[in-house]
Coordinates of C-alpha atoms and ligand atoms in Angstrom, one line a residue:
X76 CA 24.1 11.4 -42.8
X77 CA 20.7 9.7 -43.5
X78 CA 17.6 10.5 -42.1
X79 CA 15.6 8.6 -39.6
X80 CA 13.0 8.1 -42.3
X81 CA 15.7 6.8 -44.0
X82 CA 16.6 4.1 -41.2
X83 CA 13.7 3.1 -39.9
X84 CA 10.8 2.2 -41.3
X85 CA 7.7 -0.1 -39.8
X86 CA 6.8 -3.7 -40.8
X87 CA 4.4 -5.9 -40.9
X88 CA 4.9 -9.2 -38.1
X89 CA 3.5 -11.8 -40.4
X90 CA 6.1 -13.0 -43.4
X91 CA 3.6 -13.8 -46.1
X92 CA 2.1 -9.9 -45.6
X93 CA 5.1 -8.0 -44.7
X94 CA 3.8 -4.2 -45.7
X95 CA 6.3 -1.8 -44.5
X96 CA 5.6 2.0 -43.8
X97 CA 7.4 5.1 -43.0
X98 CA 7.9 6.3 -39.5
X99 CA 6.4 9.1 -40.4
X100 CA 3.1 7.2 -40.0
X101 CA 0.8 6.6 -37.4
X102 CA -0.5 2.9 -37.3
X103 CA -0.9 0.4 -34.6
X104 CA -1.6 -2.5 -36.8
X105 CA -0.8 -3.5 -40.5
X106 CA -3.6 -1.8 -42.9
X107 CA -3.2 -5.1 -45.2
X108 CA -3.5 -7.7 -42.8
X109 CA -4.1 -6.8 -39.1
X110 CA -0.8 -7.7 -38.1
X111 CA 1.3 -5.6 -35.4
X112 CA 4.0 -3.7 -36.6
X113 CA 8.0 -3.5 -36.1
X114 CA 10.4 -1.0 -36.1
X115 CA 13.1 -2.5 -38.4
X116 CA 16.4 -0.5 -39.2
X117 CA 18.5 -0.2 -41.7
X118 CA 21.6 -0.7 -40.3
X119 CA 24.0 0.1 -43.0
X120 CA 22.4 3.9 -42.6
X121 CA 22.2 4.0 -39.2
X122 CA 25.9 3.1 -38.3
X123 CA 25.0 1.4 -35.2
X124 CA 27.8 1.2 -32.6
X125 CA 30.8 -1.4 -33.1
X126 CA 31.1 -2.8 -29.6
X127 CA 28.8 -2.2 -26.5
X128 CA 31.6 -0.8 -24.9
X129 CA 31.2 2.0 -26.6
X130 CA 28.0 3.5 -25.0
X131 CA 30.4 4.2 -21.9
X132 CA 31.8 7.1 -23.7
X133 CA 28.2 8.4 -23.3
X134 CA 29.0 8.0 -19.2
X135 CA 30.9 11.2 -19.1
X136 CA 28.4 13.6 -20.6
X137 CA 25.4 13.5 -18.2
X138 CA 25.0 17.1 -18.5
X139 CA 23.6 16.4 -22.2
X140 CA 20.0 14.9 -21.3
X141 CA 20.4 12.5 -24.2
X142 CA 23.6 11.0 -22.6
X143 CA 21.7 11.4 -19.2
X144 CA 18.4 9.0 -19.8
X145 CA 19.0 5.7 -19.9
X146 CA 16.5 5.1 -22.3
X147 CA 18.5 8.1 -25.4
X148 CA 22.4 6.9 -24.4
X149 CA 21.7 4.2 -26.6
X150 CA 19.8 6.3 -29.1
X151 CA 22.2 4.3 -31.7
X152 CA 20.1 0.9 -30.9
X153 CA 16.8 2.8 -31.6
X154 CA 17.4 5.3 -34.1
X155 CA 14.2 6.0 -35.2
X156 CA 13.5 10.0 -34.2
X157 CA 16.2 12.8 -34.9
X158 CA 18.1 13.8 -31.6
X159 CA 16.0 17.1 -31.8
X160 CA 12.5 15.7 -31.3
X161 CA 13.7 13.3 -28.5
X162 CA 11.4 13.9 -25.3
X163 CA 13.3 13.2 -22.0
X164 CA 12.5 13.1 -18.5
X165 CA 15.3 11.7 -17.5
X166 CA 14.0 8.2 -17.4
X167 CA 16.1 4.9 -17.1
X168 CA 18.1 5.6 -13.8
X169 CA 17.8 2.3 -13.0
X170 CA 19.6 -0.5 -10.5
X171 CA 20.6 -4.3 -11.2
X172 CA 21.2 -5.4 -7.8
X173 CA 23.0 -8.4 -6.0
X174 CA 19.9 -9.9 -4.2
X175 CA 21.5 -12.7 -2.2
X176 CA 18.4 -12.9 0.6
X177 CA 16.2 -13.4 -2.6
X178 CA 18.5 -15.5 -4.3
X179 CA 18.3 -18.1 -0.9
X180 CA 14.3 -17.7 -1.5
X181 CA 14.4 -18.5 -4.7
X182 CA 17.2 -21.6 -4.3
X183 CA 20.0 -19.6 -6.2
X184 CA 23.4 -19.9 -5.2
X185 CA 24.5 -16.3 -3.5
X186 CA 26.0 -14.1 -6.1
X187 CA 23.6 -15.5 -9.0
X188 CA 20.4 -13.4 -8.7
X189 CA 20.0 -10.0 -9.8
X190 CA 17.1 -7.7 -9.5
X191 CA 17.1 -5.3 -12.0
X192 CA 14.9 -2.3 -10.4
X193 CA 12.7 -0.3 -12.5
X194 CA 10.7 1.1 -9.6
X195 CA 13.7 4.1 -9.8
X196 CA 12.0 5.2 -13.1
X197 CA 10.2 8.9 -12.6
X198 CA 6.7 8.1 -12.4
X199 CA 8.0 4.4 -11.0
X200 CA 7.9 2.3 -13.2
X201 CA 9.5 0.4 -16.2
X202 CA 6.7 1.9 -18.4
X203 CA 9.0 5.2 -18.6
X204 CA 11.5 3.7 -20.9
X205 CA 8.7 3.1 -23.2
X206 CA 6.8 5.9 -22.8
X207 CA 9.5 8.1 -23.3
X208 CA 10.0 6.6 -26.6
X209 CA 6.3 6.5 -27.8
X210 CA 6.0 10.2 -26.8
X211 CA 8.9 11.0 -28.8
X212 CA 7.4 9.7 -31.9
X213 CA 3.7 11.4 -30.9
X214 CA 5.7 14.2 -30.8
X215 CA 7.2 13.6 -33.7
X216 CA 4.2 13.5 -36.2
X217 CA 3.1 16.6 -34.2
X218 CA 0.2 14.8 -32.3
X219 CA -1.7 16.9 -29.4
X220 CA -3.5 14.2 -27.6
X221 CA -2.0 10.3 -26.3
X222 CA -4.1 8.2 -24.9
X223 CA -3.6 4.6 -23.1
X224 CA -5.7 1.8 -21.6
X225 CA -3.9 0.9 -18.5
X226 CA -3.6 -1.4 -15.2
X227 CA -2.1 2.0 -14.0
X228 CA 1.7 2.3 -14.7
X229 CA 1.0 3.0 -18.3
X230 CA -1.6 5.6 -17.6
X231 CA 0.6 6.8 -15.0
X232 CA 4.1 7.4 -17.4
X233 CA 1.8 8.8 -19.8
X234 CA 0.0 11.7 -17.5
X235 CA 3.6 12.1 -16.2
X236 CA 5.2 12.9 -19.9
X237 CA 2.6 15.4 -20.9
X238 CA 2.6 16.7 -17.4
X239 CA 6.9 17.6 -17.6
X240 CA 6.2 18.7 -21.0
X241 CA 3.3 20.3 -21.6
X242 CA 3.3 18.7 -25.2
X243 CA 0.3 16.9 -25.1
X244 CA -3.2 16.0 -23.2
X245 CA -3.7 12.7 -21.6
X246 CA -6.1 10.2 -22.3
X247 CA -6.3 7.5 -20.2
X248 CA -8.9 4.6 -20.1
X249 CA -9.1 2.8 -16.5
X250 CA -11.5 -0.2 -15.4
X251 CA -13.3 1.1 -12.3
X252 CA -11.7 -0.4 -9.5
X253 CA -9.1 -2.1 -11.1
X254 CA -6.1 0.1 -10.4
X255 CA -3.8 0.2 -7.5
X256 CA -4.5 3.6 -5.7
X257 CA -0.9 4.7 -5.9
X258 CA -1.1 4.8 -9.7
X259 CA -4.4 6.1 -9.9
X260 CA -3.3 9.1 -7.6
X261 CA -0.4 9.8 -9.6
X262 CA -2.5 10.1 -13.0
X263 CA -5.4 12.5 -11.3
X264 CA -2.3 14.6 -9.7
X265 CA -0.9 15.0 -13.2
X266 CA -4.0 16.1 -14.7
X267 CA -5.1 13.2 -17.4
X268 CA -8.4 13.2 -18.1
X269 CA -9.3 9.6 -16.8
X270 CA -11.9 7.7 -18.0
X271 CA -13.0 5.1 -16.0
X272 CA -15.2 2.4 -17.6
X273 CA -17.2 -0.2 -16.3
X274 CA -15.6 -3.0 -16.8
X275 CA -11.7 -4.4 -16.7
X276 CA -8.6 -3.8 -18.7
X277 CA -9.3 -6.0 -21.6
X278 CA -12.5 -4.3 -22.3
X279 CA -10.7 -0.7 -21.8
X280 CA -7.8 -1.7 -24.0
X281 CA -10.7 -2.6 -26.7
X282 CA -12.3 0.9 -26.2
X283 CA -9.6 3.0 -26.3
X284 CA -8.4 1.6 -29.5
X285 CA -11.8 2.0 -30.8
X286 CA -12.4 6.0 -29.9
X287 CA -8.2 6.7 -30.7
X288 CA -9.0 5.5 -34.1
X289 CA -12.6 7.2 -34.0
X290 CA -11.1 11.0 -32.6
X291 CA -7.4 10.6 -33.9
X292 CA -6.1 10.2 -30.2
X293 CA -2.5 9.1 -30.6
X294 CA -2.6 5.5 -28.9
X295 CA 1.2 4.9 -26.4
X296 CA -0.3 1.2 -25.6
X297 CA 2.2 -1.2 -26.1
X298 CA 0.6 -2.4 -29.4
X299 CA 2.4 0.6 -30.3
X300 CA 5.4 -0.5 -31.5
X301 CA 7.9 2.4 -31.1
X302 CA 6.9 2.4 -27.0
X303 CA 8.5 -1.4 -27.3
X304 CA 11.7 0.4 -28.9
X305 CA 12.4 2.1 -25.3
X306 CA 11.8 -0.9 -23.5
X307 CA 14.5 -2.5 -25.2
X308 CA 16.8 -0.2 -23.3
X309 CA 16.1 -1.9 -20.2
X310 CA 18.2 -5.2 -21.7
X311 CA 21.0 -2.8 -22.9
X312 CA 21.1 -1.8 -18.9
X313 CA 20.9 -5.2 -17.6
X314 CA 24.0 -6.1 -20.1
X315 CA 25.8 -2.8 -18.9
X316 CA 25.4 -3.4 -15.5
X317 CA 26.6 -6.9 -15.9
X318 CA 29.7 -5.4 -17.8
X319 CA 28.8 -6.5 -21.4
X320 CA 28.1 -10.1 -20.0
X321 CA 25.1 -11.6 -21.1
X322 CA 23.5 -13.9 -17.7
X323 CA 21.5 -17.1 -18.5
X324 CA 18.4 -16.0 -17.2
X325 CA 15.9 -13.1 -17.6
X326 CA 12.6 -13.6 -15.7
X327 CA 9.5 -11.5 -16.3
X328 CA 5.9 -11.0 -15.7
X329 CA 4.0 -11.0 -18.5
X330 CA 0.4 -9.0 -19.1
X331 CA 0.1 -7.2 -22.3
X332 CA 3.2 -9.1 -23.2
X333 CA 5.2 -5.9 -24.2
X334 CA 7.8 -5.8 -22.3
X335 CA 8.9 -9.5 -23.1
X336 CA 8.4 -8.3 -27.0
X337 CA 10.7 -5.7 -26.3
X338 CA 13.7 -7.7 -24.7
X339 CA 13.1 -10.9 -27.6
X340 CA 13.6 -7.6 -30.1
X341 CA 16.6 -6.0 -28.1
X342 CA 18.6 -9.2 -28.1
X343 CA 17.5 -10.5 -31.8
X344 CA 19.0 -7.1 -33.0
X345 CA 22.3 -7.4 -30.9
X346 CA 23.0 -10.9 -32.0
X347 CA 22.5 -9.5 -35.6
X348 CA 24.5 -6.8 -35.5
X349 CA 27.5 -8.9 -33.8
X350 CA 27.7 -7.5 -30.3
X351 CA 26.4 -10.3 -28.1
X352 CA 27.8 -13.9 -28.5
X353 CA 24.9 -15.2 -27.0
X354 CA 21.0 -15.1 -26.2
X355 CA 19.9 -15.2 -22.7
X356 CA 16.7 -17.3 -22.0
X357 CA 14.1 -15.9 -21.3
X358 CA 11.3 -16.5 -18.4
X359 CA 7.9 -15.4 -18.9
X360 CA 5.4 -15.4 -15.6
X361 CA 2.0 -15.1 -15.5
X362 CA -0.7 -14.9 -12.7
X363 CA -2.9 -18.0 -12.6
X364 CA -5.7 -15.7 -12.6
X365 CA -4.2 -14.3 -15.8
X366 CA -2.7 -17.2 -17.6
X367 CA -3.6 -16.8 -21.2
X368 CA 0.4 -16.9 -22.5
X369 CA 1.0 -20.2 -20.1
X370 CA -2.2 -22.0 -20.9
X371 CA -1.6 -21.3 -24.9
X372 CA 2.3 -22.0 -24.8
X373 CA 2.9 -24.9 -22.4
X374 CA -0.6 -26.3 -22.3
X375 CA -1.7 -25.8 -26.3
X376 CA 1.5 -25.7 -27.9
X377 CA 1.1 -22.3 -29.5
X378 CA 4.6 -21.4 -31.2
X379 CA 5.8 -18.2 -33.1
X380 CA 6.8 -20.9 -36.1
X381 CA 8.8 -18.3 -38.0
X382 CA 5.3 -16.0 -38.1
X383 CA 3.4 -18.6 -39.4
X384 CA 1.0 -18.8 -36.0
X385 CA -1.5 -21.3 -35.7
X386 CA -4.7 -19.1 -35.6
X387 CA -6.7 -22.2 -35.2
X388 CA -5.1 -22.2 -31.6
X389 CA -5.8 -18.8 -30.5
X390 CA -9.2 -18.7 -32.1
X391 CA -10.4 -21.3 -30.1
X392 CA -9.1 -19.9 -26.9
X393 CA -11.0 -16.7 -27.5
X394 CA -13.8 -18.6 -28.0
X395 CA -13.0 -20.9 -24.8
X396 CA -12.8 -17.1 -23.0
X397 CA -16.1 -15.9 -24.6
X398 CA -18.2 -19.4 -23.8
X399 CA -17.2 -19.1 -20.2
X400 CA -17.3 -15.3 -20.0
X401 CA -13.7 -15.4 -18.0
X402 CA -11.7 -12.6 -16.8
X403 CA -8.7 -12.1 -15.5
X404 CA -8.3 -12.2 -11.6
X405 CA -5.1 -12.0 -9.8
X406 CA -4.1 -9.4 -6.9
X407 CA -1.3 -8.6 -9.2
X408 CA -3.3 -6.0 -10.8
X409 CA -0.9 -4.6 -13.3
X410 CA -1.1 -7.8 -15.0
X411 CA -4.7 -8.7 -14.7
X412 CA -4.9 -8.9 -18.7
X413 CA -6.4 -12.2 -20.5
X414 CA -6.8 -10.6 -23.7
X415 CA -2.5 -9.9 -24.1
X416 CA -2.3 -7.8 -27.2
X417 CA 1.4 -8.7 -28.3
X418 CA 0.5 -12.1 -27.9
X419 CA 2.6 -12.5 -31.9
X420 CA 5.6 -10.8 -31.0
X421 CA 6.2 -12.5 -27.3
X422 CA 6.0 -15.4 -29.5
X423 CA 9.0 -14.4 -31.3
X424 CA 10.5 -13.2 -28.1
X425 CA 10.1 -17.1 -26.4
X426 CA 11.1 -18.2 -29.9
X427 CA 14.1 -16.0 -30.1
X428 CA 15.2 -16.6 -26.5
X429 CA 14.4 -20.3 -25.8
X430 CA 12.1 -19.4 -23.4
X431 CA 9.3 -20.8 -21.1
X432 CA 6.5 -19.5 -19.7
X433 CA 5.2 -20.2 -16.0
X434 CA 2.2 -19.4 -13.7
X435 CA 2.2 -18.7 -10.1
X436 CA -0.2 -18.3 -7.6
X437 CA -1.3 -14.8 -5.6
X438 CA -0.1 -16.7 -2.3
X439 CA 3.8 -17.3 -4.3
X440 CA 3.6 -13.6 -6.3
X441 CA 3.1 -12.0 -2.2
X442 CA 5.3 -14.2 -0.4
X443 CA 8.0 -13.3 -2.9
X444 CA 6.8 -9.9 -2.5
X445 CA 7.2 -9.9 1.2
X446 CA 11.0 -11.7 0.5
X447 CA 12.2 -9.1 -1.9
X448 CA 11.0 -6.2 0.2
X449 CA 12.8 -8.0 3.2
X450 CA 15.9 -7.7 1.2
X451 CA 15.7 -3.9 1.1
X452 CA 14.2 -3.3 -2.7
X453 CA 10.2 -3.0 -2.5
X454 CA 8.6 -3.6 -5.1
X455 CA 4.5 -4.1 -6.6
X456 CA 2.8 -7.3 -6.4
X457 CA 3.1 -7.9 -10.4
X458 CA 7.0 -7.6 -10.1
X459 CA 7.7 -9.9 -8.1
X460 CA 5.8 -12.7 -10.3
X461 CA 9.4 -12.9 -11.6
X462 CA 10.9 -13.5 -8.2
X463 CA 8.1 -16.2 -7.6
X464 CA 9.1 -17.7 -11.4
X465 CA 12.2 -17.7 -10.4
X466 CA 11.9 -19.8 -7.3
X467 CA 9.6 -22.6 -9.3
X468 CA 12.2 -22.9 -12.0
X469 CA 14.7 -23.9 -9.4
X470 CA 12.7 -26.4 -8.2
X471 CA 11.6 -27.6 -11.7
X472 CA 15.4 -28.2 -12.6
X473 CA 15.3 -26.2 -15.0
X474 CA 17.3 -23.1 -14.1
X475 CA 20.5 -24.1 -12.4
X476 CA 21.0 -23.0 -8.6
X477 CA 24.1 -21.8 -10.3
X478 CA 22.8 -19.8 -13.3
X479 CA 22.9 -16.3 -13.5
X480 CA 19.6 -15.0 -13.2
X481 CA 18.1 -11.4 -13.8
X482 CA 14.6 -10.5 -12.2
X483 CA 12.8 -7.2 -13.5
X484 CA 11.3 -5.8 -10.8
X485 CA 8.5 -3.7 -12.8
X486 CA 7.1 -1.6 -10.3
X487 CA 7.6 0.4 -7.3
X488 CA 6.3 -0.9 -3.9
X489 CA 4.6 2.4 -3.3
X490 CA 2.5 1.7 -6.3
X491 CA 0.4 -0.7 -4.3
X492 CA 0.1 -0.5 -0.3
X493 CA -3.2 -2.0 0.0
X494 CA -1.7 -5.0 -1.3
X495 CA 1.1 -5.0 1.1
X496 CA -0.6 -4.0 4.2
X497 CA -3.1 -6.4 4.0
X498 CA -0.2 -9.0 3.9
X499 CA 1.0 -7.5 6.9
X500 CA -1.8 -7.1 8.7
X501 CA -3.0 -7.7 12.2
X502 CA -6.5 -7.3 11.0
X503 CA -8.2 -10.9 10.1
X504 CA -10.8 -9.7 8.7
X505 CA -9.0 -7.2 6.6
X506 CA -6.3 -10.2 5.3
X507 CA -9.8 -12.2 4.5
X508 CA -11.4 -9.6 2.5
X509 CA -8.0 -8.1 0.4
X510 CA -6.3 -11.4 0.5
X511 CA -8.5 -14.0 1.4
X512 CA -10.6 -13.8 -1.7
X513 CA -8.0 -14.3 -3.7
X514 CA -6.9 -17.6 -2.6
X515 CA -4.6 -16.2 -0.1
X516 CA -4.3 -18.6 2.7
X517 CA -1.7 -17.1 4.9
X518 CA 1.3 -14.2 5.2
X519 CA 3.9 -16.8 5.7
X520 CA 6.7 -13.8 5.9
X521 CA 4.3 -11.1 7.6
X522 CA 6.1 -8.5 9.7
X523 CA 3.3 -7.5 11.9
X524 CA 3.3 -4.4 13.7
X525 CA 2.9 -5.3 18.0
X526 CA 0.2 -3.8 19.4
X527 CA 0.3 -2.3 22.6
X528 CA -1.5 0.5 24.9
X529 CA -0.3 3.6 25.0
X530 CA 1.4 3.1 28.7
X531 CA 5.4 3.1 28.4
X532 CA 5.6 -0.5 30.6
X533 CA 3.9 -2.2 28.5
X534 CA 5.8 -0.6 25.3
X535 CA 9.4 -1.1 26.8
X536 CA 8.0 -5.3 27.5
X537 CA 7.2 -5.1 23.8
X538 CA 10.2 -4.4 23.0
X539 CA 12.3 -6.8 24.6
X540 CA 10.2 -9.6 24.1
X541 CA 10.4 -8.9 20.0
X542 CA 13.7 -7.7 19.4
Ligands
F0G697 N1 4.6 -5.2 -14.2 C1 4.0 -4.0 -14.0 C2 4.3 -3.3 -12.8 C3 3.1 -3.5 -15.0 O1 2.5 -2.3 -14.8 C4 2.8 -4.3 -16.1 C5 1.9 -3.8 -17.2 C6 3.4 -5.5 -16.3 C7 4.3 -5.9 -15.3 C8 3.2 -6.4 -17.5 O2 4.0 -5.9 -18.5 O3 2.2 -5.7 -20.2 O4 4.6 -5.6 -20.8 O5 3.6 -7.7 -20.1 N2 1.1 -2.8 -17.0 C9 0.3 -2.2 -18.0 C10 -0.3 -0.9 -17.6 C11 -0.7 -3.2 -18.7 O6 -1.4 -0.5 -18.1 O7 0.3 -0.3 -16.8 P1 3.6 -6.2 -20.0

């Protein structure tokens, strides 16, 4: 049996560089040429499974925790660490879920949207699934400290794994008031040692690269490529859930651009190894106030061009960012990111998947909000950019109201109530100030709570007249 320095290996993005090095190593770019790194099997070694049918088997053993997470039962499709080094908190219990009210939102027949719900992960959200696997490889090459700029969820998984396992310190790198309070409370409660900087995620996500390299801080950003390995899994869920049946459609929002990296990778890797017939497209959506992938894609005709990326393209945008001194502004603060650092890889993902990439306003992302929540699964305002993406593809003809269409919902609704009460609010002045200064111009699904004096007449009126 070979080794998983055997199997895997990393390698360099760009085809004219193409350094590889062991797994063993810890790298977050290419030491040649700057380029971000993949973890690339080989799959003669690793003996990969010969039908997807076969993780099922793995159904009847939840008492094993590596049959148990749904990131480890399909350890096969990212065999990178040995079973013994595997960190698990059981992440990956996760839901794709008929969303007919949504689906009628969003112009989809009934029966064709899915929401696949990664709010159920432990520290709730789809960061989990990567975390878990980045950990795993910290662990591996026996680091003691992890550290992550984050929007929140990141920062949160991360406090969470060394929390559960006592393995390693947190170090996470925050922009002062940039970060939902749900998230941030879940990080202090865990015991991370936050940093909060003045500024926004961008310029945290430049620090903490800086003082991981500086202080040999082991660095579970998603420019790491082994946390993209576990968010792979989520695709292999998705494809489970639907019974092995690839749908049409998966929709997205995209910040740092990792978790679109990840499904382009899962689904370039299944089509090689022969167990899908076919690629889903895929639907990337980003916050107008956070629209670097749109604007360079569909407005500047960046393309992944076999690796061969037009730097000219991306160099000028930088300098477009700098000259105006722009940052990113949306209420969907998870992805409030201008500066994506898998930009390269989502590339290949788009390229991979024949995908698009869309932008949608705060007023769409929170009035799809409000609709997904009314259909029973809540979720954060950056989720449901894919629920919003969803709806203007309809209307752009270019999904089908007949296509099969698979929303991941990113984050838990209880990740961001400020967010959502000021939707629902009866408090002008509090919509204005949360909302309002975004652009925000109304609730137009607000479910506002009735306000009445304490005097039982005048509560029994209230509720006969509203219900
Ligand atoms: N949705 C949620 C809820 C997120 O937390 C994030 C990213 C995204 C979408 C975007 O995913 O970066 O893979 O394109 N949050 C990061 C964080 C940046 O620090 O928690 P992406």
């Amino acid at each position: 049996m070979a080794t998983a320095t055997e199997i895997a290996h990393q390698r360099c993005l760009s085809p004219t560089c193409g350094a590889t090095f062991s797994v063993d190593e810890v790298r977050i770019n290419c030491s040649s040429c700057g380029s971000l790194l993949d973890v690339v099997y080989d799959w003669d070694r690793a003996r990969p499974p010969k039908s997807l049918q076969e993780f099922e088997a793995k159904w009847s053993r939840r008492y094993d925790p590596l049959c148990f997470s749904g990131v480890w039962r399909f350890h096969d499709l990212l065999p990178f660490a040995p079973p013994e080094k595997v960190v698990t908190v059981g992440e990956g219990q996760t839901l794709l879920q008929q969303a007919d009210v949504v689906a009628k939102y969003a112009g989809l027949n009934a029966g064709s949207l899915f929401l696949q719900y990664e709010g159920m992960n432990p520290s709730g959200s789809f960061k989990d699934n990567g975390m878990s696997a980045a950990f795993t490889h910290a662990h591996m090459v026996g680091a003691k400290r992890a550290a992550c700029a984050s929007t929140g969820n990141t920062s949160a998984s991360l406090a969470m794994y060394c929390a559960a396992t006592q393995l390693m310190r947190a170090v996470i790198f925050i922009g002062a008031g940039k970060i939902a309070y749900g998230k941030l409370s879940q990080s202090l409660e865990y015991g991370a040692l936050t940093v909060q900087i003045a500024g926004d995620f961008d310029d945290a996500m430049q620090r903490v690269r800086e003082v991981s390299e500086r202080l040999n801080i082991y660095l579970v950003n998603s420019v790491n490529p082994f946390r993209l390995e576990g968010q792979k899994t989520i695709m292999y869920r998705v494809l489970e859930a639907l019974r092995w049946e690839t749908p049409d459609w998966i929709i997205v929002p995209g910040g740092n651009l990792g978790n679109s990296s990840a499904f382009g990778k899962a689904f370039m890797e299944l089509q090689e190894l022969g167990l899908i017939d076919r690629i889903p497209r895929l639907a990337i959506i980003n916050a107008t106030g956070a629209n670097t992938l749109y604007e360079l894609v569909e407005n500047r005709g960046l393309r992944f061009n076999a690796g061969r990326i037009d730097d000219d393209i991306t160099t000028k945008y930088r300098q477009d960012l700098d000259a105006e001194n722009k940052k990113a502004s949306t209420i969907a603060s998870a992805i409030e990111i201008i500066r994506p650092v898998n930009l390269s890889k989502c590339l290949r993902a788009l390229d991979v998947c024949d995908g698009v990439v869309r932008e949608v306003s705060d007023q769409l992302i929170l009035d799809a909000k409000a609709k997904v929540g009314a259909g029973g699964i809540g979720c954060e305002p950056a989720s449901a950019a894919s629920v919003a993406g969803a709806k203007l593809l309809v209307e752009q003809g270019v999904i089908a109201r007949s296509d099969r269409v698979v929303c991941i919902l990113t984050g838990h609704q209880l990740k961001d109530p400020s967010a959502t009460i000021a939707y629902h609010t009866t408090d002008q002045e509090k919509f204005n100030e949360v909302l309002g200064s975004r652009g925000v111009k109304r609730a137009s699904f607000a479910n506002r709570a009735v306000v009445v004096p304490n005097e039982l007449e005048q509560i029994i009126k209230a509720i006969s007249l509203y219900s």
